[in-house]
Amino acid sequence: MQYEWQQAISTNKIDVYWWDDRRGVRLPEACRLKYWDGEEFVPVANPSGLGVVASQFNTTTFDEVRTSKLRLEIDGGV
């Protein structure tokens, strides 16, 4: 999943709500967050969280970045 903004934003936190409908939409096994550094997507520094717990917001904090794009990559599941 990717978010893009027309102007750069500053952020140090995301909240992701995962669900499992038990009919095909499954929870991911893991996820990671990257941001656009102007040339490529790179991992955020010092992420804490990156949970994949169902039916609740999973909060991840990281060192603040200024970017126009955030990308959440997932492994398996969904």
Short mmCIF file of C-alpha atoms in Angstrom, two decimals:
data_model
loop_
_atom_site.label_atom_id
_atom_site.label_comp_id
_atom_site.label_asym_id
_atom_site.label_seq_id
_atom_site.Cartn_x
_atom_site.Cartn_y
_atom_site.Cartn_z
CA MET A 1 0.00 0.00 0.00
CA GLN A 2 1.33 3.45 -0.80
CA TYR A 3 0.32 7.01 0.08
CA GLU A 4 1.47 9.99 -1.97
CA TRP A 5 1.19 13.71 -1.26
CA GLN A 6 1.67 16.63 -3.64
CA GLN A 7 3.91 18.31 -1.06
CA ALA A 8 6.31 16.70 1.38
CA ILE A 9 4.98 15.97 4.87
CA SER A 10 6.79 15.22 8.13
CA THR A 11 5.77 12.16 10.10
CA ASN A 12 7.08 9.74 12.70
CA LYS A 13 4.07 7.45 13.20
CA ILE A 14 1.52 5.34 11.35
CA ASP A 15 -1.54 3.41 12.51
CA VAL A 16 -2.68 0.40 10.48
CA TYR A 17 -5.91 -1.53 11.06
CA TRP A 18 -5.70 -5.15 9.94
CA TRP A 19 -8.60 -7.58 9.62
CA ASP A 20 -9.14 -11.19 8.62
CA ASP A 21 -12.51 -11.93 7.02
CA ARG A 22 -11.83 -15.70 7.10
CA ARG A 23 -12.91 -15.87 3.44
CA GLY A 24 -9.82 -14.81 1.56
CA VAL A 25 -8.56 -11.61 3.17
CA ARG A 26 -5.88 -12.90 5.53
CA LEU A 27 -3.54 -11.16 7.95
CA PRO A 28 -0.05 -10.52 6.64
CA GLU A 29 2.79 -12.46 8.18
CA ALA A 30 4.92 -9.32 8.50
CA CYS A 31 5.16 -5.76 7.22
CA ARG A 32 7.75 -3.02 6.78
CA LEU A 33 7.54 0.71 6.15
CA LYS A 34 9.58 2.63 3.60
CA TYR A 35 9.65 6.28 2.56
CA TRP A 36 10.69 8.06 -0.63
CA ASP A 37 14.02 9.85 -0.12
CA GLY A 38 13.78 11.65 -3.48
CA GLU A 39 15.50 8.86 -5.41
CA GLU A 40 14.22 5.55 -4.02
CA PHE A 41 12.16 3.92 -1.28
CA VAL A 42 14.27 3.27 1.83
CA PRO A 43 13.32 1.76 5.22
CA VAL A 44 12.37 4.17 7.99
CA ALA A 45 14.95 4.33 10.77
CA ASN A 46 14.31 2.76 14.16
CA PRO A 47 10.79 1.40 13.59
CA SER A 48 8.99 0.26 16.72
CA GLY A 49 5.75 -1.66 16.25
CA LEU A 50 5.03 -2.99 12.77
CA GLY A 51 2.39 -5.25 14.31
CA VAL A 52 -0.08 -7.36 12.36
CA VAL A 53 -2.66 -7.97 15.10
CA ALA A 54 -6.23 -8.32 13.83
CA SER A 55 -9.13 -6.00 14.62
CA GLN A 56 -7.16 -3.19 16.22
CA PHE A 57 -4.92 -0.32 15.23
CA ASN A 58 -1.28 -1.36 15.08
CA THR A 59 0.86 1.71 15.80
CA THR A 60 4.39 2.04 14.49
CA THR A 61 6.73 4.87 15.45
CA PHE A 62 10.03 5.70 13.77
CA ASP A 63 12.57 8.50 13.40
CA GLU A 64 10.83 11.46 11.78
CA VAL A 65 11.02 11.66 8.00
CA ARG A 66 10.08 14.35 5.52
CA THR A 67 8.70 12.76 2.37
CA SER A 68 6.06 12.86 -0.33
CA LYS A 69 5.52 9.07 -0.33
CA LEU A 70 5.13 6.30 2.25
CA ARG A 71 4.97 2.63 1.30
CA LEU A 72 3.83 -0.24 3.53
CA GLU A 73 5.08 -3.57 2.21
CA ILE A 74 3.54 -6.82 3.43
CA ASP A 75 4.62 -10.46 3.39
CA GLY A 76 2.10 -13.26 2.84
CA GLY A 77 -1.46 -13.29 4.04
CA VAL A 78 -3.58 -10.68 2.30
#
